[in-house]
Tab-separated table of C-alpha atoms and ligand atoms in Angstrom:
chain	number	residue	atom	x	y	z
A	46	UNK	CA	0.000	0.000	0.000
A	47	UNK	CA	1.688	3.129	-1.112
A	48	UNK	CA	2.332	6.270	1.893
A	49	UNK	CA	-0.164	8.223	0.255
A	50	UNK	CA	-3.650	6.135	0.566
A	51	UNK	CA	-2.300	4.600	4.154
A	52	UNK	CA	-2.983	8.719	4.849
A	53	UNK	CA	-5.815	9.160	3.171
A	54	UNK	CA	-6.571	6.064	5.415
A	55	UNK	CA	-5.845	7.992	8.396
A	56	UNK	CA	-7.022	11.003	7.413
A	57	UNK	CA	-10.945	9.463	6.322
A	58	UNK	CA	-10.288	7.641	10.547
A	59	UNK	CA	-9.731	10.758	11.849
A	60	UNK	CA	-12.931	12.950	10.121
A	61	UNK	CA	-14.981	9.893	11.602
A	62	UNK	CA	-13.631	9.862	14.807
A	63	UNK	CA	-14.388	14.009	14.969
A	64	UNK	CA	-17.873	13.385	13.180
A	65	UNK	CA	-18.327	10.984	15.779
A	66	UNK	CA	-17.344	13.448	18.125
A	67	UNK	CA	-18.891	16.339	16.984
A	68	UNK	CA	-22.783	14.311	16.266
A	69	UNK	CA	-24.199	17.444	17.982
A	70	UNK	CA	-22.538	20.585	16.745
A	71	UNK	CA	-24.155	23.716	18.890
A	72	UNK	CA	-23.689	27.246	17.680
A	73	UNK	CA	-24.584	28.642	20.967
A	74	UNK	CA	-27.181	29.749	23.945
A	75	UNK	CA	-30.104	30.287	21.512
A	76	UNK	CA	-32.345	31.688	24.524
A	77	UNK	CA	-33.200	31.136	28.169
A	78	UNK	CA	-36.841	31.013	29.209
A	79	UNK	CA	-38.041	31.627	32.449
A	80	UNK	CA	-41.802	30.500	33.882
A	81	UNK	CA	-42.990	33.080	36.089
A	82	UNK	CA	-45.892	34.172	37.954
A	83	UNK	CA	-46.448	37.456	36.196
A	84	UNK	CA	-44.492	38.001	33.164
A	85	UNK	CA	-45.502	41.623	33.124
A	86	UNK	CA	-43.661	42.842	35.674
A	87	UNK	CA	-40.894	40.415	35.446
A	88	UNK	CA	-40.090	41.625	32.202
A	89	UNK	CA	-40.460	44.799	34.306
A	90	UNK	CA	-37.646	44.210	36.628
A	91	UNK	CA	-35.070	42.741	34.076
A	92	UNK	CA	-35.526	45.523	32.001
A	93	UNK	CA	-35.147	48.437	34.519
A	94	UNK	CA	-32.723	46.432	36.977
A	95	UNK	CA	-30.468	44.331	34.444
A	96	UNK	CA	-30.871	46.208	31.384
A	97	UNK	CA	-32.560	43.955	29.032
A	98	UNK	CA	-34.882	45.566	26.446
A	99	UNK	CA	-38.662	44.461	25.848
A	100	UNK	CA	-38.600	43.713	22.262
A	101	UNK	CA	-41.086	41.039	21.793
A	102	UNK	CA	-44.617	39.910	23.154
A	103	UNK	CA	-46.934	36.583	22.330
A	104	UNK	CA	-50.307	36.273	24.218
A	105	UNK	CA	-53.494	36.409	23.745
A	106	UNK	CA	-53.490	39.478	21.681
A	107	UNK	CA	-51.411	37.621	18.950
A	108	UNK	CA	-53.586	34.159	19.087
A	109	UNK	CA	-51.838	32.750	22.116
A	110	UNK	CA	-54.618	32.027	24.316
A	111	UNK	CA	-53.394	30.118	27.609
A	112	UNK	CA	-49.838	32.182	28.104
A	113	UNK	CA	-48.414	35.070	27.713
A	114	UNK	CA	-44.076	35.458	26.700
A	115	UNK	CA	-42.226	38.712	26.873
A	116	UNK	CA	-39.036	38.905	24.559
A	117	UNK	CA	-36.354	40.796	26.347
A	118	UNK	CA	-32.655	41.430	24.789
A	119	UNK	CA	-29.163	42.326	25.843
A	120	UNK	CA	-25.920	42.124	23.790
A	121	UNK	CA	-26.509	38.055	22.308
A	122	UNK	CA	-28.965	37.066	25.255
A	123	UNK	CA	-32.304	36.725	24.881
A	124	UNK	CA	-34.362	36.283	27.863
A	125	UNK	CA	-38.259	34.880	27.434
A	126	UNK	CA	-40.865	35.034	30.515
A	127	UNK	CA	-43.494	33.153	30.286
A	128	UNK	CA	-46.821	33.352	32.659
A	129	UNK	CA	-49.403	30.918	32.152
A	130	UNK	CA	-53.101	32.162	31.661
A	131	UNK	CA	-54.867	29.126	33.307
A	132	UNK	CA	-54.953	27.529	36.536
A	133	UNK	CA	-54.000	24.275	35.461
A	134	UNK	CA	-51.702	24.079	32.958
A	135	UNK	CA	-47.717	23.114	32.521
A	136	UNK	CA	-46.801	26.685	33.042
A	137	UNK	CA	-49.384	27.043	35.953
A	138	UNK	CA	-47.951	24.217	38.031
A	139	UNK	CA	-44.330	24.371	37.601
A	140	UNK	CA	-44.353	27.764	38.898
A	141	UNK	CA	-46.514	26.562	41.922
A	142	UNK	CA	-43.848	23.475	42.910
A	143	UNK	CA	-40.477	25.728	42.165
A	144	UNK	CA	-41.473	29.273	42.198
A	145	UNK	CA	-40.323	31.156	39.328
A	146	UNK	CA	-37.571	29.499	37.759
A	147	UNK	CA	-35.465	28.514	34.118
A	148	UNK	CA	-37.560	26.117	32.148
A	149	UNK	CA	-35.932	26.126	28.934
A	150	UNK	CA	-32.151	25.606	28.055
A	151	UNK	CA	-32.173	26.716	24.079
A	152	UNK	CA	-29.347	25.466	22.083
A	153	UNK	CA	-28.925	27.011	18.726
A	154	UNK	CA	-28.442	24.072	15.983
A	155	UNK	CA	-28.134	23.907	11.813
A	156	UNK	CA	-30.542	21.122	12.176
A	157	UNK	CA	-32.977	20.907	15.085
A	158	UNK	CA	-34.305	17.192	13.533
A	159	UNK	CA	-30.756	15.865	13.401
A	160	UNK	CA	-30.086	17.286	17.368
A	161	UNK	CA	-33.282	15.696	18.623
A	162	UNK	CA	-33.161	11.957	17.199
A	163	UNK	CA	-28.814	12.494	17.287
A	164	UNK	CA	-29.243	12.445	21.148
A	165	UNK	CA	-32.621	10.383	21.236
A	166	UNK	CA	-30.674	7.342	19.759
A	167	UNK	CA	-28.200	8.280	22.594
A	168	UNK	CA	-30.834	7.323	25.585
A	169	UNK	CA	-32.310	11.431	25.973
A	170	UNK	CA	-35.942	11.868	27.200
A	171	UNK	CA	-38.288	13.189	24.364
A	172	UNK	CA	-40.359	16.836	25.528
A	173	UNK	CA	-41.745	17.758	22.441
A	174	UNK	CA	-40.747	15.850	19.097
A	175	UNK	CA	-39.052	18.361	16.215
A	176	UNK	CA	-42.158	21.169	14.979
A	177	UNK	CA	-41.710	23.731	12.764
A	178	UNK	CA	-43.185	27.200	13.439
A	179	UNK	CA	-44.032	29.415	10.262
A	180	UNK	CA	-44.868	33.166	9.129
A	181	UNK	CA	-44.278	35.348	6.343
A	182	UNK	CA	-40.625	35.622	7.624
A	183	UNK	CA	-39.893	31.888	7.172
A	184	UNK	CA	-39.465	29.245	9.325
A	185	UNK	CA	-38.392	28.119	13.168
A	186	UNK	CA	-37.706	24.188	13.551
A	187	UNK	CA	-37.461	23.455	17.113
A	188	UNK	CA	-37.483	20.094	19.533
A	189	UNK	CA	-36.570	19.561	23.004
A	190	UNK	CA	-35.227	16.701	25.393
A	191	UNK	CA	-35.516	16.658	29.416
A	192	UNK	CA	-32.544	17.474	31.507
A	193	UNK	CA	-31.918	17.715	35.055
A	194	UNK	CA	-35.264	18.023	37.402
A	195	UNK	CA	-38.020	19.546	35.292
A	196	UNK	CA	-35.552	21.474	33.305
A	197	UNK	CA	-35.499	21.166	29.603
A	198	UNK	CA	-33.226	21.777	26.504
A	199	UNK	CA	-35.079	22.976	23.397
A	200	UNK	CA	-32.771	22.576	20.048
A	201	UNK	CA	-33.793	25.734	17.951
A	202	UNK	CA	-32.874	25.987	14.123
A	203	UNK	CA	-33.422	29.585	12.747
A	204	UNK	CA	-31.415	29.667	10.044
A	205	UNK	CA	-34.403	30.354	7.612
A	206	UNK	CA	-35.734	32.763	9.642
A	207	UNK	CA	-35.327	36.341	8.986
A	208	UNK	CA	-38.387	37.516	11.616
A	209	UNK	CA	-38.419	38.960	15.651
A	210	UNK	CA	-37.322	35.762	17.556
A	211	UNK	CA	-40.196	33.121	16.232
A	212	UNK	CA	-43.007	33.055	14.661
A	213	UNK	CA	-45.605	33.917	16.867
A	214	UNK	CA	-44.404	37.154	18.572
A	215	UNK	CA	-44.501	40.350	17.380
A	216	UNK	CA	-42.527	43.363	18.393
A	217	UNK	CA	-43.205	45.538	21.414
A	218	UNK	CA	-41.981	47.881	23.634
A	219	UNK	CA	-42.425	49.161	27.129
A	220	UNK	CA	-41.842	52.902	25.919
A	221	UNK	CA	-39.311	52.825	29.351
A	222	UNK	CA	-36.387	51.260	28.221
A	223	UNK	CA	-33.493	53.717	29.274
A	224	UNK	CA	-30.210	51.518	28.301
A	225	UNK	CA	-28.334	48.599	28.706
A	226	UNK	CA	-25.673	47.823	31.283
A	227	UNK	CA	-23.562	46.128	29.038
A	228	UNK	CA	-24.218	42.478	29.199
A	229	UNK	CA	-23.042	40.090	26.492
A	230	UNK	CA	-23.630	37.189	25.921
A	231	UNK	CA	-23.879	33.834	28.275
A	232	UNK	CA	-20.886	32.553	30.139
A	233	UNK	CA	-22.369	29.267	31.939
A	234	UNK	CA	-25.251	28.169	33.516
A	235	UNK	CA	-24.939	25.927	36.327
A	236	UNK	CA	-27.335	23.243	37.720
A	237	UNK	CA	-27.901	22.185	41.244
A	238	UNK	CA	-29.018	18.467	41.161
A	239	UNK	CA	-29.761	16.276	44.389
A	240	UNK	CA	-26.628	14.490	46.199
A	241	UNK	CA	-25.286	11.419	44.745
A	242	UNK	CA	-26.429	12.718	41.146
A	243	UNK	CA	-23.557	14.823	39.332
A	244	UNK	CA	-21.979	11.850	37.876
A	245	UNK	CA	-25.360	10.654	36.632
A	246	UNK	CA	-25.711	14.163	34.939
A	247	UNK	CA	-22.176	14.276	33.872
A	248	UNK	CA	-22.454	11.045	32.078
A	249	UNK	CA	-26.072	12.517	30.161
A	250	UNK	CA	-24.234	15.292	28.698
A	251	UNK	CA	-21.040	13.251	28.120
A	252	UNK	CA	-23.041	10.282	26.321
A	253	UNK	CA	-26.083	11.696	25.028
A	254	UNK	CA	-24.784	15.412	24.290
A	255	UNK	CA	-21.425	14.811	23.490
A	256	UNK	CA	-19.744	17.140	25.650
A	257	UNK	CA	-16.476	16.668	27.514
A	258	UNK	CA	-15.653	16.507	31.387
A	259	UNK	CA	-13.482	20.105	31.553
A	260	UNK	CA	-12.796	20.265	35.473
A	261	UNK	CA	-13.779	18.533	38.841
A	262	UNK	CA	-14.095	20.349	41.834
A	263	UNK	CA	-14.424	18.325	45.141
A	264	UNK	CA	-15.421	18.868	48.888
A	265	UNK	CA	-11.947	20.132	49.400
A	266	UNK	CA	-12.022	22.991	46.660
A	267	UNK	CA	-15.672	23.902	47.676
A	268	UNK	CA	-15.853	23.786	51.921
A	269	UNK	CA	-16.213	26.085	54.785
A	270	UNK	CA	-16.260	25.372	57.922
A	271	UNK	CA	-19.954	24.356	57.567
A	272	UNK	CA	-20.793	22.457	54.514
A	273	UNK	CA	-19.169	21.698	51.400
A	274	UNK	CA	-20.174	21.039	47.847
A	275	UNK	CA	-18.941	19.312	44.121
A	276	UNK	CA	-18.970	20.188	41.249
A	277	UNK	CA	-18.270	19.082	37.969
A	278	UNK	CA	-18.393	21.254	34.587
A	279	UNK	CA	-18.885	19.983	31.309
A	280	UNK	CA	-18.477	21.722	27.862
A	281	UNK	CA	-19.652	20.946	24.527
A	282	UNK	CA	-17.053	20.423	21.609
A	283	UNK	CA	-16.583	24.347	20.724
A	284	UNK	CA	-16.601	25.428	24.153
A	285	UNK	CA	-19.348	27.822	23.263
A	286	UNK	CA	-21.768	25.884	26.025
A	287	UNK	CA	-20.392	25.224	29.423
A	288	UNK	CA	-22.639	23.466	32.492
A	289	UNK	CA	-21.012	23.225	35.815
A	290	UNK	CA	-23.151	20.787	37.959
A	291	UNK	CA	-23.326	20.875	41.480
A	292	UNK	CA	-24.360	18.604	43.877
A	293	UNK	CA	-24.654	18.594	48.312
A	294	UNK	CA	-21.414	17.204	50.004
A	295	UNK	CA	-21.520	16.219	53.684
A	296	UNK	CA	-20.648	19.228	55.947
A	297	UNK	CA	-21.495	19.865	59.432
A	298	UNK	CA	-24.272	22.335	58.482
A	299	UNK	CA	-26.915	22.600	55.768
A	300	UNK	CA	-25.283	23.415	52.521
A	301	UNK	CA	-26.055	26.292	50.448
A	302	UNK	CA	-27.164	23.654	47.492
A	303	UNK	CA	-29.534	21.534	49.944
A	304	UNK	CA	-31.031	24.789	50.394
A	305	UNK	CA	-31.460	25.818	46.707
A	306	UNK	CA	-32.911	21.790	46.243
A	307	UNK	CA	-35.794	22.122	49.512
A	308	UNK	CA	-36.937	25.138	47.776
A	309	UNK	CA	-36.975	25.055	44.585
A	310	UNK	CA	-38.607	21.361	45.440
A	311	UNK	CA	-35.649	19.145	43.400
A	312	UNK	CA	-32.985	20.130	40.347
A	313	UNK	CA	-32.883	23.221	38.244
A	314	UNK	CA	-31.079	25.969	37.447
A	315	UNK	CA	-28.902	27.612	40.223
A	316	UNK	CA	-27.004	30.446	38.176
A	317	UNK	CA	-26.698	32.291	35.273
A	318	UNK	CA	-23.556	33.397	34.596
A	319	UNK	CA	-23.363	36.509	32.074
A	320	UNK	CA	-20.391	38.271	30.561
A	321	UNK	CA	-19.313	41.978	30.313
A	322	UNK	CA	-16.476	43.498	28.097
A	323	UNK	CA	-16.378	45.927	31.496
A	324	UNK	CA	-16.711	44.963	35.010
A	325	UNK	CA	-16.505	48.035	36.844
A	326	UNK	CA	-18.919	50.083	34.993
A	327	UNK	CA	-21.779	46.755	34.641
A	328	UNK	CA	-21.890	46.725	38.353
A	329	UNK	CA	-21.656	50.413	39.437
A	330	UNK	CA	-25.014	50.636	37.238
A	331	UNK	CA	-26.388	47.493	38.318
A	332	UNK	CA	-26.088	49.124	41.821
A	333	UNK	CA	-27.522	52.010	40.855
A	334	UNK	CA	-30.613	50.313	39.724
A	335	UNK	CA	-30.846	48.232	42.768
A	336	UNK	CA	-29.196	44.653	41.615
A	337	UNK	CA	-28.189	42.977	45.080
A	338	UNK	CA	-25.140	41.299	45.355
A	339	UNK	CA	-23.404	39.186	47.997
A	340	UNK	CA	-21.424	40.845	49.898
A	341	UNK	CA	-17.542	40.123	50.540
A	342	UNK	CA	-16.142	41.082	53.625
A	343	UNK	CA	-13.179	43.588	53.523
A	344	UNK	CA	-10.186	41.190	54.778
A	345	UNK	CA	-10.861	39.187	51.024
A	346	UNK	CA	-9.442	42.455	49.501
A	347	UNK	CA	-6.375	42.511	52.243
A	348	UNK	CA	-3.573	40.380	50.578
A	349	UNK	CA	-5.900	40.426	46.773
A	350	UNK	CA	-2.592	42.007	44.891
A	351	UNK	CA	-0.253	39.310	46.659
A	352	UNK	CA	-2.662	36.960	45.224
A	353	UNK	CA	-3.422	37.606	41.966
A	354	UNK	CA	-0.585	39.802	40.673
A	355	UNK	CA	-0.366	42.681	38.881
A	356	UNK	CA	-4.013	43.696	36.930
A	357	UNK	CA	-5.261	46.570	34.858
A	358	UNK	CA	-8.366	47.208	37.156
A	359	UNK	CA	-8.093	49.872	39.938
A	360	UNK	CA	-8.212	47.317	43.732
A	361	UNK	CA	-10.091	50.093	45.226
A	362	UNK	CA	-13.069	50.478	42.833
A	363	UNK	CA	-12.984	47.056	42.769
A	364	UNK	CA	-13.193	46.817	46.746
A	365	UNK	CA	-15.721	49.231	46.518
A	366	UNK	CA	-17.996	46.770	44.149
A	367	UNK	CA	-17.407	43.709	45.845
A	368	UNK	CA	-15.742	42.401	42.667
A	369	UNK	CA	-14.341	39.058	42.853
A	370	UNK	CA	-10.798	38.543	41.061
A	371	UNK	CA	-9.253	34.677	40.504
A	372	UNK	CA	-6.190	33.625	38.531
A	373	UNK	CA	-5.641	31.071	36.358
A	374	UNK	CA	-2.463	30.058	34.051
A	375	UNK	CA	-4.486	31.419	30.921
A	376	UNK	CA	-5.178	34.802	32.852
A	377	UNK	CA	-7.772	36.497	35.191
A	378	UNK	CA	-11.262	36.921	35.738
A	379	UNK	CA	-13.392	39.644	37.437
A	380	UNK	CA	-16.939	38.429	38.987
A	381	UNK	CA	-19.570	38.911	41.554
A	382	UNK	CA	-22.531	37.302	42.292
A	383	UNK	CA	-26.689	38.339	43.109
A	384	UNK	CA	-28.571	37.739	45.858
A	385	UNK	CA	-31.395	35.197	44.624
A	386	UNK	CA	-33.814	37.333	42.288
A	387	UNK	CA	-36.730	35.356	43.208
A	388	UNK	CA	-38.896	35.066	46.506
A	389	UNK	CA	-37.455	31.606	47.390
A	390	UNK	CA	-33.497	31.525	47.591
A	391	UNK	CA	-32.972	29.719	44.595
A	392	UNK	CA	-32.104	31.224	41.243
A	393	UNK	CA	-29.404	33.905	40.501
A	394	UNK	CA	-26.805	36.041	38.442
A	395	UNK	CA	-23.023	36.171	38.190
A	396	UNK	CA	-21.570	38.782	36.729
A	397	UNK	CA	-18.270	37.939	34.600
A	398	UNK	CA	-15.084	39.670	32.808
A	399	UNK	CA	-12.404	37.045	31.424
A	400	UNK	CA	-9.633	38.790	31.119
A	401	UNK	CA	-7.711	35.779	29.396
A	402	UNK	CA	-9.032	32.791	31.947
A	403	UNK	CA	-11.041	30.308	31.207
A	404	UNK	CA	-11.691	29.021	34.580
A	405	UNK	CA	-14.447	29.575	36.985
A	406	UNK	CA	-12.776	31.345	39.901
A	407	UNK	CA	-11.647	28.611	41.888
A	408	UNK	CA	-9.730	30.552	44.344
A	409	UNK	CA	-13.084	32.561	45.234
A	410	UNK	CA	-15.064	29.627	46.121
A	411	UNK	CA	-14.857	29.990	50.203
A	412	UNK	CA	-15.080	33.843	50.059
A	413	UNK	CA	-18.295	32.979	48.137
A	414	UNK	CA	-19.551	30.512	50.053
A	415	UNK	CA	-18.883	32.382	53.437
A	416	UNK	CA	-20.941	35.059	52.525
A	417	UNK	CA	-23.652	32.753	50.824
A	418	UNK	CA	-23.849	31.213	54.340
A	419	UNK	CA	-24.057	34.503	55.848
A	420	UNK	CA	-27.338	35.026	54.027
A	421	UNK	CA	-28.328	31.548	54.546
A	422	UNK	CA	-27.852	31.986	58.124
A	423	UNK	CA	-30.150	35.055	57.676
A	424	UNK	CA	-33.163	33.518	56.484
A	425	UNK	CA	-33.101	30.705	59.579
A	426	UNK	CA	-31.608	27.843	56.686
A	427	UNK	CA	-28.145	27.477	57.747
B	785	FE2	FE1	-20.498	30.517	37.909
């Protein structure tokens, strides 16, 4: 056999082997979708507290006649909230076990058909089998499969779609929207499933969605004195989607996790994490518009600089925010974290700058956790 076919040989292995690989090829976070309790004046808050703009609407108005959705935009994100109309439905009674909460985990695909039976053959849990959603602007091919707790991921195909979102909404506006505070796109979003079931989880997006294991965090990287917690992230192929999961760890207190699981009644959606080209100026206006955020205590910023070296922010304003700063061999990253946006202490935002790393602040996990504990201790949970 002469050199050249035994590397064509090679060569045809190879492109299977990455086909193989790459069976479920995501272009990105299509959308998040949140059910609520009244979509009105969520959409309300996230657009005068986080600076997302109203720009879309479906309800009754439009033909939908059991929900309502508000479209809200920021940089790449789109946010939906959806409220049900009726007692009884879906909507109704997930909001009733978790409170308000993420639903829907949309994956932008080339081919939403090919995603859905690509990780059916691989052992996924059908939702809703592939649909296609049509207006004078073309189409929307969509299909989902069941994740963690009652969370979903919905595979959305727009690529002949020149419309506002999907068919089915139309453009609106609250007439209020002042301006954004210059959030991106989405970093991670991180689930909290019950103890004993990371690897289960880890091993559904490894088999069924392809992704890879990227880093494991134990009891030892994520303790206090109190309680302790693991986590394990996985990413898919382009790195585009990353999903740390965390699970409970045996500490001598109730950990902040087991708290997230009693309310929010099982698995779901812990954090969103969100990026920003600028740190400093994100925060000072989600301040200003009333975001909460955990607070660090002072001594965190005491030996910072011995830390994490020399950086291009100013330690003071940073102090001042209660900015978060970690180092990895790649770089550093800048983040801080909300108080829960929702009634029950389950669901909410971090705030993130890479400024070259690609990790997920490692070296701020107790600092984080202490003062997560100090506001668990607050509400009688701890
Ligand atoms: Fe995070």
């Amino acid at each position: 056999m002469s050199k050249e076919i035994i590397l064509m040989m090679i060569d045809q292995v190879v492109k299977a082997k990455h086909k193989e690989a790459e069976f479920l090829p995501l272009l990105g976070t299509d959308h998040i979708e949140f059910y609520v309790g009244n979509a009105k004046q969520s959409a309300y808050f996230y657009e005068k507290t986080f600076g997302f703009e109203i720009i879309g609407f479906k309800g009754p108005e439009t033909g939908c006649k059991d929900h309502v959705s508000y479209l809200l935009k920021q940089g790449k994100i789109n946010l939906v909230l959806t409220a049900s109309l009726q007692p009884n439905s879906e909507i109704a009674k997930h909001v009733y076990t978790h409170g308000d909460g993420v639903k829907v985990l949309a994956l932008t695909v080339d081919d939403a058909k090919d995603a859905y039976f690509q990780t059916m053959k691989r052992g996924a849990i059908s939702v809703r089998e592939p649909f296609t959603l049509e207006n004078e602007y073309g189409s929307v091919s969509m299909a989902s499969i069941k994740t963690y707790g009652e969370t979903i991921h919905t595979f959305v195909e727009r690529k002949d779609f020149s419309g506002l979102f999907m068919p089915g909404f139309v453009p609106r506006s609250s007439g209020a929207f002042s301006k954004t505070v210059g959030l991106k796109h989405i970093d991670h979003c991180v689930g909290n499933v019950d103890e004993g079931e990371m690897n289960k989880w880890v091993k559904f997006y490894e088999e069924v969605m392809g992704f890879k294991l990227l880093v494991t965090f134990d009891d030892h990287d994520i303790s206090t004195e109190y309680t302790a917690l693991m986590s394990k992230v996985v990413a898919n192929g382009n790195g585009y989607i990353k999903f740390p999961i965390n699970e409970p760890a045996d500490g001598l207190k109730k950990s902040q996790i087991e708290e997230y699981l009693d309310f929010y009644q099982g698995a779901g959606v812990q954090h969103i994490a969100v990026a920003t080209d600028d740190i400093i100026n994100t925060v000072t206006e989600l301040r200003k518009r009333g975001v909460e955020f955990l607070y660090v205590p002072e001594v965190y910023y005491e030996d910072l600089s011995m830390r994490i070296g020399k950086i291009q922010e100013d330690m003071e304003r940073l102090k001042a925010l209660n900015i978060l700063v970690d180092r990895d061999e790649e770089g550093y990253l800048l983040q801080i974290f909300t108080k829960p946006v929702e009634d029950r202490p389950t669901l909410f935002f971090e705030i993130i700058q890479r400024r070259g790393a690609q990790s997920f602040g490692k070296g701020n996990f107790k600092a984080l956790f202490e003062a997560l504990e100090h506001e668990q201790a607050l509400r009688g949970n701890l």
